Structure formats: C-alpha cells, structure tokens
Coordinates of C-alpha atoms (C1' of nucleotides) in Angstrom, one line a residue:
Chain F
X13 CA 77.2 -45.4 -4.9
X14 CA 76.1 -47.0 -8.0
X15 CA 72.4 -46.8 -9.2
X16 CA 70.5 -47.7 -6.1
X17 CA 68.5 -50.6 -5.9
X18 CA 65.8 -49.5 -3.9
X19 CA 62.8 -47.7 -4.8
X20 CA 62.8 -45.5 -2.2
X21 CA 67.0 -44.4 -2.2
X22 CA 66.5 -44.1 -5.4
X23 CA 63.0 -41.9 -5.7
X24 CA 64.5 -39.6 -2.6
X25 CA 68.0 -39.4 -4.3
X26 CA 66.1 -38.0 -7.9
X27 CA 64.0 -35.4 -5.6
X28 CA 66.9 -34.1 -3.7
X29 CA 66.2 -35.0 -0.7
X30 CA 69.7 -36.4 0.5
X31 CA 72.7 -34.4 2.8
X32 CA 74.2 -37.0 4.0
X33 CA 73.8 -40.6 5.3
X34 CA 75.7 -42.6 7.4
X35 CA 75.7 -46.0 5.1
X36 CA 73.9 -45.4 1.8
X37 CA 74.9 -49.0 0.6
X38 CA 73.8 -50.4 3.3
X39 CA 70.9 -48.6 3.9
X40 CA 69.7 -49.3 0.3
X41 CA 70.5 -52.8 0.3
X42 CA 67.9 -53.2 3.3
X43 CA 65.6 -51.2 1.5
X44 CA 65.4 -53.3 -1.6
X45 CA 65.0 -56.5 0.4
X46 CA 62.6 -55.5 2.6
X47 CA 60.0 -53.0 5.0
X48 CA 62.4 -49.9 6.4
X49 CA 61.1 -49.1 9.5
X50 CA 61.8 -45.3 9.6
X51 CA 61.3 -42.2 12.2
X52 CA 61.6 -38.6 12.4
X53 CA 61.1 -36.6 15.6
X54 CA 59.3 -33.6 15.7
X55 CA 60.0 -31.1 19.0
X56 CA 56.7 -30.3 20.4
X57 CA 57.6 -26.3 21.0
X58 CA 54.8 -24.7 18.5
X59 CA 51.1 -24.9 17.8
X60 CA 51.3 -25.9 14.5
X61 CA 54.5 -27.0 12.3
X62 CA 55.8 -24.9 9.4
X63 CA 57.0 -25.3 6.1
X64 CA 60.2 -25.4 7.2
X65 CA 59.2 -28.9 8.5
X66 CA 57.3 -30.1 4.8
X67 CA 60.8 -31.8 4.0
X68 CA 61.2 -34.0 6.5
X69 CA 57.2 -34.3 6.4
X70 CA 57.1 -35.4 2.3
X71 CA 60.6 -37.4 3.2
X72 CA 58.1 -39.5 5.4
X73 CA 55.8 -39.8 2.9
X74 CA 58.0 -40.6 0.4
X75 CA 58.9 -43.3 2.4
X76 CA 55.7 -45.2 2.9
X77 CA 54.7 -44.6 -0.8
X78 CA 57.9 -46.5 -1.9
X79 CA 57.1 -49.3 0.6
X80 CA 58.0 -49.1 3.9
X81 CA 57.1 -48.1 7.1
X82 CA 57.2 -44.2 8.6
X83 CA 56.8 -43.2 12.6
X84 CA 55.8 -40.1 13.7
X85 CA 58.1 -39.2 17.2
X86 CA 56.4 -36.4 18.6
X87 CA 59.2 -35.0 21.1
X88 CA 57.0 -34.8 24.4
X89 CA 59.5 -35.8 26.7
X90 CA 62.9 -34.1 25.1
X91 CA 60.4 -31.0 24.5
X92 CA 61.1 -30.8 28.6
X93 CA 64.4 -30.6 27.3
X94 CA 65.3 -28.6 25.1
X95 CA 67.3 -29.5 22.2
X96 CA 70.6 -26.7 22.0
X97 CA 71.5 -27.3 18.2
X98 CA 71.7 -24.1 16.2
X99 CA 70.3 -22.0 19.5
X100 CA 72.5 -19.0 20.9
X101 CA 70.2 -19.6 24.4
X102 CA 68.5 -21.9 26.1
X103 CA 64.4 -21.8 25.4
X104 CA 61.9 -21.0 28.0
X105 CA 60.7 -24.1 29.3
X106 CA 57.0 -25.1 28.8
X107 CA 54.5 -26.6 30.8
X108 CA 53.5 -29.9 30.5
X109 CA 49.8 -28.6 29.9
X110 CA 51.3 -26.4 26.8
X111 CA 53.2 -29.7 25.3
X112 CA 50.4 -31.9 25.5
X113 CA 48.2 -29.1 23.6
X114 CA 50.6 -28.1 21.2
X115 CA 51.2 -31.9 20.5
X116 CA 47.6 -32.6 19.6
X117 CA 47.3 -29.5 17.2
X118 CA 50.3 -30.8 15.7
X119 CA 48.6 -34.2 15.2
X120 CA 45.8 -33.2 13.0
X121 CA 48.0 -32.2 10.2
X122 CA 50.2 -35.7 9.3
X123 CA 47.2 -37.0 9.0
X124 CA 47.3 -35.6 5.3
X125 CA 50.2 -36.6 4.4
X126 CA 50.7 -40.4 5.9
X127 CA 48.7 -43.3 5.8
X128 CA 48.2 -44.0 9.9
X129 CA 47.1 -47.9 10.8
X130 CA 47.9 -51.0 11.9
X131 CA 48.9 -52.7 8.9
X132 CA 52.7 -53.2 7.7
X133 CA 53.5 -49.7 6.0
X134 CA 50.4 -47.8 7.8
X135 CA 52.5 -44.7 9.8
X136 CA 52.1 -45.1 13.5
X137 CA 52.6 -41.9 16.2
X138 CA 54.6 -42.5 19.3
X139 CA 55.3 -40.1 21.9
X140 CA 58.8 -40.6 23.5
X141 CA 57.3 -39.2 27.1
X142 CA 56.1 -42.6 26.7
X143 CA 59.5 -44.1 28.1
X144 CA 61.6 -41.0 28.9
X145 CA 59.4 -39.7 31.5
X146 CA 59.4 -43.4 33.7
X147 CA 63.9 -43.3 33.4
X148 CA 65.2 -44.3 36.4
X149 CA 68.2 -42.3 36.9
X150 CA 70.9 -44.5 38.2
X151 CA 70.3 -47.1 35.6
X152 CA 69.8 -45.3 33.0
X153 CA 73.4 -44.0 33.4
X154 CA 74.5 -47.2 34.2
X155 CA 73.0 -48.9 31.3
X156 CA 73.3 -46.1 29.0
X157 CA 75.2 -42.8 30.0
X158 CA 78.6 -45.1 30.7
X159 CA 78.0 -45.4 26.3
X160 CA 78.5 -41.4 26.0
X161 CA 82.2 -39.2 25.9
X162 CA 82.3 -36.3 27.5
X163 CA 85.1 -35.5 25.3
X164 CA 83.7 -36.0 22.5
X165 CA 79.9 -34.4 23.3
X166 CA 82.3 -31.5 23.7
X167 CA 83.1 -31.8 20.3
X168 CA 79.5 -31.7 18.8
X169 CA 78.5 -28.8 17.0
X170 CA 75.3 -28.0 19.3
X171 CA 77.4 -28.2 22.4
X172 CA 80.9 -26.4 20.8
X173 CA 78.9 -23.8 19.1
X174 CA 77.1 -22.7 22.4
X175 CA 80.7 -22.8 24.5
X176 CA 83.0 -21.2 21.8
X177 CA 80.8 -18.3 21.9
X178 CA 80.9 -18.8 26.2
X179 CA 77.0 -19.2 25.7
X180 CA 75.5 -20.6 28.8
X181 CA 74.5 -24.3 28.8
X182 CA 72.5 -26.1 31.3
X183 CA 73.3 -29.4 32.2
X184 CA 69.5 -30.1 31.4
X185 CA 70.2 -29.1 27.7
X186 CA 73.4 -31.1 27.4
X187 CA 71.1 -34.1 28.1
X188 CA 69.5 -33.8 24.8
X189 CA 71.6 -36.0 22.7
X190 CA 71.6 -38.8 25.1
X191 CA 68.2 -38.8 24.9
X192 CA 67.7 -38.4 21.6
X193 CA 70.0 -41.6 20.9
X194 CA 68.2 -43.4 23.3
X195 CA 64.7 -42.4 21.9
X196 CA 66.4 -44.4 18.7
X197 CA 67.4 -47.3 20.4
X198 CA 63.8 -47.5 22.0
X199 CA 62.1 -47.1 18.8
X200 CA 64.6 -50.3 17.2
X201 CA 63.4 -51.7 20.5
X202 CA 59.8 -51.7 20.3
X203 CA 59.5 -51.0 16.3
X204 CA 62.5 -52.5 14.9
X205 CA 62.7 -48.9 13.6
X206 CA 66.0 -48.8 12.0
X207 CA 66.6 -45.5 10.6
X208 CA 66.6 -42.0 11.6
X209 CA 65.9 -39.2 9.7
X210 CA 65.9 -35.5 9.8
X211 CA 67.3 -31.8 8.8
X212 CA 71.1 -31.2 8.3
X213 CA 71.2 -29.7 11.9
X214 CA 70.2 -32.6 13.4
X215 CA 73.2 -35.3 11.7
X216 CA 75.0 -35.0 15.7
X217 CA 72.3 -36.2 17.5
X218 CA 71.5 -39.2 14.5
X219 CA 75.0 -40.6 14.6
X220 CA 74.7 -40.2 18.2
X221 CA 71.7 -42.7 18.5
X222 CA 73.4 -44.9 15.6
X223 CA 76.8 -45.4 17.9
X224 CA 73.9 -46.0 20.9
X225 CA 72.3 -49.1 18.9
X226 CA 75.3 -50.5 18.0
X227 CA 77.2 -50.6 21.5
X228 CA 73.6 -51.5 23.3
X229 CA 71.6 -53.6 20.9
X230 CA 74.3 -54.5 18.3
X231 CA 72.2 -53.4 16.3
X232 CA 73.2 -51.7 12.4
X233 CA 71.0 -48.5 12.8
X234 CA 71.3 -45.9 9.8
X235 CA 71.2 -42.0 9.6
X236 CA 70.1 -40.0 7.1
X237 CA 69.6 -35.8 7.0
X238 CA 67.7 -33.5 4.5
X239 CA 69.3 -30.8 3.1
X240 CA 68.4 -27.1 4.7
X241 CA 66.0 -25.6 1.9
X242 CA 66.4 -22.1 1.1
X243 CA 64.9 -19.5 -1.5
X244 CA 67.3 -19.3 -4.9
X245 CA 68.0 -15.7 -3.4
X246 CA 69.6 -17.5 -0.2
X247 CA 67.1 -16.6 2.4
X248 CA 65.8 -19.4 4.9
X249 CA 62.5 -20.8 3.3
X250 CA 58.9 -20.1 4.7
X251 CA 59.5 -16.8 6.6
X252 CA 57.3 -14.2 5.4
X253 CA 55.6 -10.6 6.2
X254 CA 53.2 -12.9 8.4
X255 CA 55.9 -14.6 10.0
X256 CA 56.7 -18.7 9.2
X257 CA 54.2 -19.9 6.7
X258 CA 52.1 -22.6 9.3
X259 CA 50.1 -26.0 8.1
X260 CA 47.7 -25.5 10.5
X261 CA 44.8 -23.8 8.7
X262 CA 43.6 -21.6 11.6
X263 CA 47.3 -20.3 12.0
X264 CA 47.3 -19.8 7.7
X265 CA 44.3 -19.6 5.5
X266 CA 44.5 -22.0 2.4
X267 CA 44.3 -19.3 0.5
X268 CA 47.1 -17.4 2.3
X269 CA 49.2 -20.6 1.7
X270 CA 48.1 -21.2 -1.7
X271 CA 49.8 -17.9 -2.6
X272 CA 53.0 -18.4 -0.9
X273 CA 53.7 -21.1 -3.4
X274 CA 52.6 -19.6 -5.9
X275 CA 54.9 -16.8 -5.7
X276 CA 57.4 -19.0 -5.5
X277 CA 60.9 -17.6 -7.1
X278 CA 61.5 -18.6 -10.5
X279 CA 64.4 -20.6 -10.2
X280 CA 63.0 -22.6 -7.2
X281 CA 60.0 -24.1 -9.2
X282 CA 61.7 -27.6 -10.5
X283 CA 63.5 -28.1 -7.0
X284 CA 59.5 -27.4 -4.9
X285 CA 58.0 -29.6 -7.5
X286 CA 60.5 -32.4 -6.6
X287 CA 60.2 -32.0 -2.9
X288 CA 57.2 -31.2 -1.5
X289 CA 54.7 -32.6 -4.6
X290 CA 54.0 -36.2 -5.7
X291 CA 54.3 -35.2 -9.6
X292 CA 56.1 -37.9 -11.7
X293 CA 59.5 -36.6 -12.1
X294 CA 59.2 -36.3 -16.1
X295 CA 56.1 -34.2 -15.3
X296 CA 58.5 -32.2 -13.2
X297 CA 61.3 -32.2 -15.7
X298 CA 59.0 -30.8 -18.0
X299 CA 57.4 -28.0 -16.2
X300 CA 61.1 -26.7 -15.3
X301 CA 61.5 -26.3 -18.7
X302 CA 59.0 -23.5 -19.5
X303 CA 60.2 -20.3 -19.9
X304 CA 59.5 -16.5 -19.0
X305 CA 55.3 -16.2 -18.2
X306 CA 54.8 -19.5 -19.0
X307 CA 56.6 -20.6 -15.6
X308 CA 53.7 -19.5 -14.3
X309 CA 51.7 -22.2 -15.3
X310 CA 54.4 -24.6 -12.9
X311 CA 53.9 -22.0 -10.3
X312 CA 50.2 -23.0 -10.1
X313 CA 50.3 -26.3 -10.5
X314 CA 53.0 -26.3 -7.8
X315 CA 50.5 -24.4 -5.5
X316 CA 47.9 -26.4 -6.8
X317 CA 49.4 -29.9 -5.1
X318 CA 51.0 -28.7 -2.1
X319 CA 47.7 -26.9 -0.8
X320 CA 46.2 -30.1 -1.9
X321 CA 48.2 -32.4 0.1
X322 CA 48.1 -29.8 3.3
X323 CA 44.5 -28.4 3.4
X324 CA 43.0 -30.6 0.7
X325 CA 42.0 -30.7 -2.8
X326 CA 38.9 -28.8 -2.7
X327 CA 40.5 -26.0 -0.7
X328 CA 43.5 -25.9 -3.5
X329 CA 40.8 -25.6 -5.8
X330 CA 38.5 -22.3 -4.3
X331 CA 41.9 -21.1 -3.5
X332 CA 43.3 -21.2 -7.0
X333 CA 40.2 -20.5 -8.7
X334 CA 39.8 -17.5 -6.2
X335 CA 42.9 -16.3 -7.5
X336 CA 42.1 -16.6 -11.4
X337 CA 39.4 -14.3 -10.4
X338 CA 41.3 -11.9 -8.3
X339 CA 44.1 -11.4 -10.6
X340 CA 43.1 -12.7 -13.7
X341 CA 39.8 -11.4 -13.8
X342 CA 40.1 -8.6 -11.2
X343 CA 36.8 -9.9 -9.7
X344 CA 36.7 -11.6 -6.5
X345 CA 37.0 -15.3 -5.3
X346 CA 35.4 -17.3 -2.5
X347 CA 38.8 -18.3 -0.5
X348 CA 39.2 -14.5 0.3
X349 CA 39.3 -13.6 4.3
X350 CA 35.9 -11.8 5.2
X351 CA 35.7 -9.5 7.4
X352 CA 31.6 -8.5 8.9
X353 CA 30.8 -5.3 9.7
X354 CA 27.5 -4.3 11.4
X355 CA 25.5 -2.7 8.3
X356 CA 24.5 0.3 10.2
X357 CA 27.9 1.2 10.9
X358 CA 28.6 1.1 6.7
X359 CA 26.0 3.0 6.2
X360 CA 27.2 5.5 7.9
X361 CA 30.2 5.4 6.1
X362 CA 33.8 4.2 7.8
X363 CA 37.3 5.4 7.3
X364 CA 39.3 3.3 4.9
X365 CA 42.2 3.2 7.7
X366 CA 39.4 1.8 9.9
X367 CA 38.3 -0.6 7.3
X368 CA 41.6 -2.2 6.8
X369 CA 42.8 -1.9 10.1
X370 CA 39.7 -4.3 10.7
X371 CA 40.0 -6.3 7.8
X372 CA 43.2 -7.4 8.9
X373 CA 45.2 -5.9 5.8
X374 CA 47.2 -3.4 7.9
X375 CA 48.6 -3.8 11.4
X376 CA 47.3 -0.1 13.6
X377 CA 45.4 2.7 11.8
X378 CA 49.0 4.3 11.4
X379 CA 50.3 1.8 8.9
X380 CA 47.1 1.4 7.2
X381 CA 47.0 5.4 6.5
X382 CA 50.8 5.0 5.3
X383 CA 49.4 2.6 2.8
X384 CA 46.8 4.8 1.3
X385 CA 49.0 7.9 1.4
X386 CA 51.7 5.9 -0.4
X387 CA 48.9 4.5 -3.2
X388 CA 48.8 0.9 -1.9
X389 CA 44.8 1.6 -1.0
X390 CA 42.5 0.0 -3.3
X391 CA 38.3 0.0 -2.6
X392 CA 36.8 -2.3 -5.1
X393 CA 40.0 -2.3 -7.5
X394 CA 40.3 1.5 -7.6
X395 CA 43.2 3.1 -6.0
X396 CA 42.2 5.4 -2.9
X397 CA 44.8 8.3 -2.2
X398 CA 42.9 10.2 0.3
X399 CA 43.5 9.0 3.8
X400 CA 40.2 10.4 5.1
X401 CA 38.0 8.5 2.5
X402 CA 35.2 6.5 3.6
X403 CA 33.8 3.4 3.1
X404 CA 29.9 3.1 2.6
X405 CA 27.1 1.1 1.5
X406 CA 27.4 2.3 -1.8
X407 CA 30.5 0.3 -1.8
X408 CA 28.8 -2.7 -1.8
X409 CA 28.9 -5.2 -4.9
X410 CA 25.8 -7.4 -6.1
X411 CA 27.2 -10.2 -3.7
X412 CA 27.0 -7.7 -0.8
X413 CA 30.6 -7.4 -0.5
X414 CA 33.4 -4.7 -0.5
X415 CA 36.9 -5.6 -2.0
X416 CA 39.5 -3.7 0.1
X417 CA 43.7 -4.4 -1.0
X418 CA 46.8 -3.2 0.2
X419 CA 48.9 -3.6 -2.6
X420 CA 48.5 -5.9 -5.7
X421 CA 48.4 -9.0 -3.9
X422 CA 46.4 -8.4 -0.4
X423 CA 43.2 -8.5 -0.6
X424 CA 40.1 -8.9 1.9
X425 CA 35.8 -8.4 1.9
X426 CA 34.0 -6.8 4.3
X427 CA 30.2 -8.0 4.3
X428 CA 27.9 -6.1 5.8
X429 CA 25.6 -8.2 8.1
Chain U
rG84 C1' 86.2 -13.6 45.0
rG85 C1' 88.8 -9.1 42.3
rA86 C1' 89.2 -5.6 38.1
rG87 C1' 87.1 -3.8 33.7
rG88 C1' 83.3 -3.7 29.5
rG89 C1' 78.3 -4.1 27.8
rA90 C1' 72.6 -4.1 27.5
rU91 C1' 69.5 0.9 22.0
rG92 C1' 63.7 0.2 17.5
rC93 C1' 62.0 -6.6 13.8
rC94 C1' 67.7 -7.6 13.4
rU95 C1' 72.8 -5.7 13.2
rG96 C1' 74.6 -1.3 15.0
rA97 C1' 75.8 4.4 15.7
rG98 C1' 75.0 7.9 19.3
rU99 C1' 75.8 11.0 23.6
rG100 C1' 72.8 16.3 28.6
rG101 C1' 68.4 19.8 24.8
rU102 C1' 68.1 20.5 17.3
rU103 C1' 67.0 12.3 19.0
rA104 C1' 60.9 8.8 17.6
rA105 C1' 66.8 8.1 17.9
rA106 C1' 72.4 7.8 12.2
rA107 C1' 73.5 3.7 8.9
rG108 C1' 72.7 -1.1 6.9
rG109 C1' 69.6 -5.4 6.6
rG110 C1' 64.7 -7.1 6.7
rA111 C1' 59.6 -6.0 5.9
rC112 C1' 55.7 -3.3 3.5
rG113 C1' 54.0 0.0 -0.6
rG114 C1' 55.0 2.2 -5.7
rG115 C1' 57.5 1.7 -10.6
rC116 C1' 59.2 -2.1 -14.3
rU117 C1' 57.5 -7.3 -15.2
rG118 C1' 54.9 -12.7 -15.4
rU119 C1' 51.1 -12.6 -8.5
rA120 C1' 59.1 -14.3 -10.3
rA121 C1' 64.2 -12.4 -9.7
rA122 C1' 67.2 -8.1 -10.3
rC123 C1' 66.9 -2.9 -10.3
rC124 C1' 64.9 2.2 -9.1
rC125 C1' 61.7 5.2 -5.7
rG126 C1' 59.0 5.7 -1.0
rU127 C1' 57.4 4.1 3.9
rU128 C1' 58.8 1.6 8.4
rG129 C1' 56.4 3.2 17.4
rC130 C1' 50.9 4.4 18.9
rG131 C1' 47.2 8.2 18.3
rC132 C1' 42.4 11.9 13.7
rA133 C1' 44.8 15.2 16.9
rA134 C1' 46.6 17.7 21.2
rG135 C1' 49.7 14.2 22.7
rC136 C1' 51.5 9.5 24.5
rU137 C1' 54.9 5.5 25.0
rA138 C1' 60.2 4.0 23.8
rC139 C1' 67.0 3.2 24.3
rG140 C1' 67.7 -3.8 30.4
rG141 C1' 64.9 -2.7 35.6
rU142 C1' 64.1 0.8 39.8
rG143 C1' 65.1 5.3 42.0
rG144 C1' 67.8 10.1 41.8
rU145 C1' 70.4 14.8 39.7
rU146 C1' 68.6 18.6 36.1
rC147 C1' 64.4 23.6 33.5
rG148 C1' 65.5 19.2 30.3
rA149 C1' 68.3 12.5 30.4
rA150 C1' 68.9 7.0 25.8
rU151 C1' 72.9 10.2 27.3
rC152 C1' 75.0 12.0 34.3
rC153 C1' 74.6 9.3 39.5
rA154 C1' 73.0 5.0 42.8
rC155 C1' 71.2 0.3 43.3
rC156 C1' 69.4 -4.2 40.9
rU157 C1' 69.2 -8.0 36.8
rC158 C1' 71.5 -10.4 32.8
rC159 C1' 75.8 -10.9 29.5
rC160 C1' 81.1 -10.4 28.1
rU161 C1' 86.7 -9.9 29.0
rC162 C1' 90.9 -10.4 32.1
rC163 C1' 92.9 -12.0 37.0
rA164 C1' 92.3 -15.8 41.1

RNA sequence: GGAGGGAUGCCUGAGUGGUUAAAAGGGACGGGCUGUAAACCCGUUGCGCAAGCUACGGUGGUUCGAAUCCACCUCCCUCCA
C-alpha cells in the first residue's frame, strides 16, 4: 500500500508491529474515517502474562492512543478448550476455580497499559464464557457449524501440524477455531468490534472468524497478526534462567524486570524501543544510533519506560537508580530482594551456601557451593572462594545489611532482624 | 483385532548386566575478555557437610549386582486388517 492514511496503520506500520493482515487498504481506510473497534484474546492458562504477550499488549495500546477503541477477551470459556496451535499435545485441562483465579490476576496488569471506561475509546474487558458457556448445541451447529469445512479445518496449520506428526487430537480441541470465530462474530455483535488482532500463530483462527462474519453477519471483519519477537541471536524472547520473564510483580520483582531490559542485546535496542515503549520515533531513531558503551545509555532508557509502563514510574525509578548504585557505584540500592535472618542466628555466624541458598541466589546448598568454589561468591563485593566461610554480624553494613552476589549481576541483602 | 518398535537427566540423544550420577550436543549458570551487549575461550550443571540417598515410563521378579534381563501395566510410534 501507499502511505497510510491512518494514524494508527501508520504509527504500528513505523514500529514494526505488522505480519500480515487480511485487508490493509481497507482496514486503513476505516481507520482514518473513524473509531476501530479492536480485540485481542488472551487464553486464561497462567497466573500472570509474560513478555511474550507485551506485543500484542502495546499493539492494544497503540491502538487506543491513535484513536480508537481496544477490548480485552479474556479466553474463559475457550480456556475449557484448549487452543491446539503450535502444541505437540493437548494441555491438562483446568478447573473452572483455576480460570476464574488465573483470570483476575491477569486483570490487574492491563490496567497499566489501557485506559478502561465507558467512554468511546476507554478499553472494555469481556469474558467470552459470557456467551460460550449458555451455547445450545444443536443450534449452534445449525446456525453456525454448517459455516465450517471439514476439509479445509484439515488444512489449518494447528490441526495438520498435530495429524502429520499422528499427534492425538481430541475432538474437544478441534473445536477451538469454531469458537474462536464465533467469539469474533459475538464481539462485532455486541461491540461492533471489527478487527482481530494477535501473534503470527494465531492468523488460522483470525481468518477463520473473518470468513464467520461475513457468511453470518455480512459483515467486513479484518485480521491483523504481530510478528513472533525474538532476541537478534534467534532465541524466542523473554525466557530466562528464571523461566519467562512475568508482568505480575509478585511472579517478577521490578527490579528483576528492570534488568532484563536492560541487558537487552545490542542489536535489539532500536526494534524494543519501537515496540514495547511510547518514545517518539525520532527519539528512537536517535538512540539506535549510538555506538559501542554509549548504547548503554538506550539500554536504560529502554528499561527505564517499559518498567514504567508495567510496574510504574516510581518502581522504574528505585529500580534504575538501585542499579547505578550496584554497578556503578558498587554500593547497594533499595529495589534489591531482602532476605531477614533472625540476628542471633548471624551472630553466630552462617555458612555462605546457607546464606544464599536462603537468599534465593542459588537453587540447593549444592549449586550455591558450586558457585563459591567456581569464584562466583561475593559477601559485600569481595569474592569468597572458601566454601565453608561464614557469614556473621560483622558482615553487616551501616544500613544493617549484608550484600551477598552470585556472579556480577545477582545480587541480594540479608538484614538481620 | 494382529505383528513389530519405543519411553533415559531442563531439552535432543547415546548406552547396555558391574569401571554409569549415566557419552555427546544444546540450554542454563559461573569465570575470563568487554559496555550489566554480542561473539569467543575456560569451568560447572541430581540431593546431602558427610556417610550416603534418590534417578533411566509404572509395578513386581531374576541376580551378589539391573537404566541394561523377565512378567504385567500405562502411554506413544510403525506396518497389516
């Protein structure tokens, strides 16, 4: 297409946030005349949602920042489901009691990044047990399931996938996409939502819903995916030592996720900045430009924004100043994890392994003794190679604190209460 | 329904009665070099202070000794009907 007319094709097209769309031309045209009434489902299968999911979050927000109107699906009927795409086996099934929890502590966090209300482009939430759960079978097939091929669900790369590789797949799982369209056509119903949106993986089940709308409501319903974001060195984006890299702040310290941006590779600064951050692309241009140590400067202003937007800007703020101290300064910073340990017991004096064990730096006495015996201990910034040192009062700085780190970037306090 | 094959540590994947806490690679962690980057080099990678304990799908058995042999069970794959 040419230069897009609308602000928001053409603010998501500059940040890289377009695979593939069914009708860009379309799409845009409707966007420059008017409120976009937008949605993007989220599976309710986890506590928390990852950073794997900030695309499709900041795509949201992009959205109502350009104009136009986001919904939140929270999957809690098709989480009964199951959706097959890109899965070698069917998931365990969860309770109702687990959905509903896991869908309230998944709540909390779009609350920082969309604008929830009642006015035009406020975001709204909607839960599609809503309507799914109260399907009457027969009519719904009649009504709806006479709209779907067999032949060519068979042809879908969820469903082929699983039965080239002569993967088991329940009939329940196969379901999925029927529901998934109809979810669309509910929300163009009730919402006049008229565009879905979501990861590359998903474009199957999108087109699916846009065929739906157009044989059932006549209606001209448009697709649009994200591309999948990975590192520069090609691994999938937001799995760490710690496993995925969580929003929810008791599943990841702000601290723990400040850092994860900020080590962000080189050569993925420019493209983070575009996605998940609301810096003027000029701003962006020019950070990308710096070179050698003075990338790092992007790196912290990357940090910076995206804690700011997920935990908030004071937490960005203790976060990054605690790590000016801790690595700048080598002193220590508020944001650090604390561990308490009764005073008595420091007194007395406890084994490093102990110490870190506790202090959550190391996983069982055996890999925290590894550590030290491989020079990766530090008490208070000095290096510790003797696995049976202990750790005492004396230990203890002015603010009553001792500094324990495995390895340069790990660090936690025990306080002795 | 019949005949074969398979299930190993975070993952892939060797192994086959004792020297196997289990090759190799990946990943991860630590060290070095740097810029809290990448690449590269080195080390570590079940639990336990230790004696030792647990571990090769599950349950029993054979044996001085089993991941390795036998029986049954579960799940998966291939071919035939």
């Amino acid at each position: 297409m040419s230069e897009p007319k609308s602000d928001f094709l053409r603010d998501i097209l500059a940040r890289g946030f377009m695979h593939q769309c069914t009708d860009l031309d379309a799409l845009d045209a409707a966007a420059a005349k008017g409120v976009v009434t937008a949605y993007i489902g989220y599976d309710c299968t986890g506590p928390s949602l990852h950073v794997g999911h900030m695309v499709s979050i900041m795509m949201l927000r992009r959205m109502q920042q350009t104009g136009h109107k986001p919904i939140v699906l929270m999957g809690g009927g098709t989480t009964k489901v199951g959706d097959p795409s890109g899965k070698d086996e069917a998931r365990q099934l969860l309770s109702d009691e687990q959905i509903a929890a896991n869908m309230a502590s998944i709540r909390a966090s779009f609350e920082n990044y969309l604008t929830f209300g009642d006015g035009p482009n406020d975001a709204v939430m909607v839960n599609n047990d809503d309507w799914l759960s109260t399907l009457a079978y027969i009519p719904f097939l009649r009504d709806f399931g006479r709209h779907f091929s067999v032949n060519r669900m068979l042809s879908m790369d969820s469903v082929k996938l699983r039965l080239e590789r002569e993967q088991p797949l329940s009939f329940l799982e196969f379901n999925y996409m029927i529901l998934q369209a109809y979810d669309f056509v509910e929300l163009h119903r009730r919402y006049g939502c008229i565009l879905q949106m979501g990861g590359s993986d998903q474009w199957g089940n999108i087109v699916n819903g846009v065929d739906l709308g157009r044989r059932v409501a006549d209606a001209q319903l448009f697709g649009l995916t994200t591309p999948l974001i990975t590192t520069a060195s090609g691994a999938k984006m937001g799995k760490t030592a710690s496993g995925a890299v969580w929003l929810n702040p008791d599943m990841r310290s702000p601290w723990d996720y400040w850092q994860f941006w900020r080590n962000t590779e080189d050569a993925d600064v420019g493209r983070f900045l575009r996605l998940f951050t609301d810096l003027p692309l000029d701003e962006v241009a020019r950070l990308e430009r710096l070179e050698g140590a003075e990338i790092n400067e992007a790196k912290k202003i990357l940090a910076n924004e995206v804690t700011a937007l997920c935990h908030g800007r004071a937490a960005a703020q203790e976060a990054a100043e605690t790590a000016r101290k801790t690595f700048e300064e080598g002193t220590t910073g508020d944001a650090l994890p604390v561990t308490q340990i009764a005073a008595p017991r420091l007194a007395e004096g406890i084994l490093l392994y102990e110490a870190m064990r506790e202090a959550g730096l190391a996983a069982s006495n055996g890999e925290a003794r590894r550590l030290i015996k491989g020079g990766g201990a530090r008490v208070n910034d000095t290096a510790i190679s003797d696995e049976a040192h202990k750790v005492t009062s004396a230990d203890l700085g002015g603010d009553g604190t001792v500094k324990l780190s495995a390895g340069k970037k790990r660090h936690a306090l025990l306080r002795a209460v």
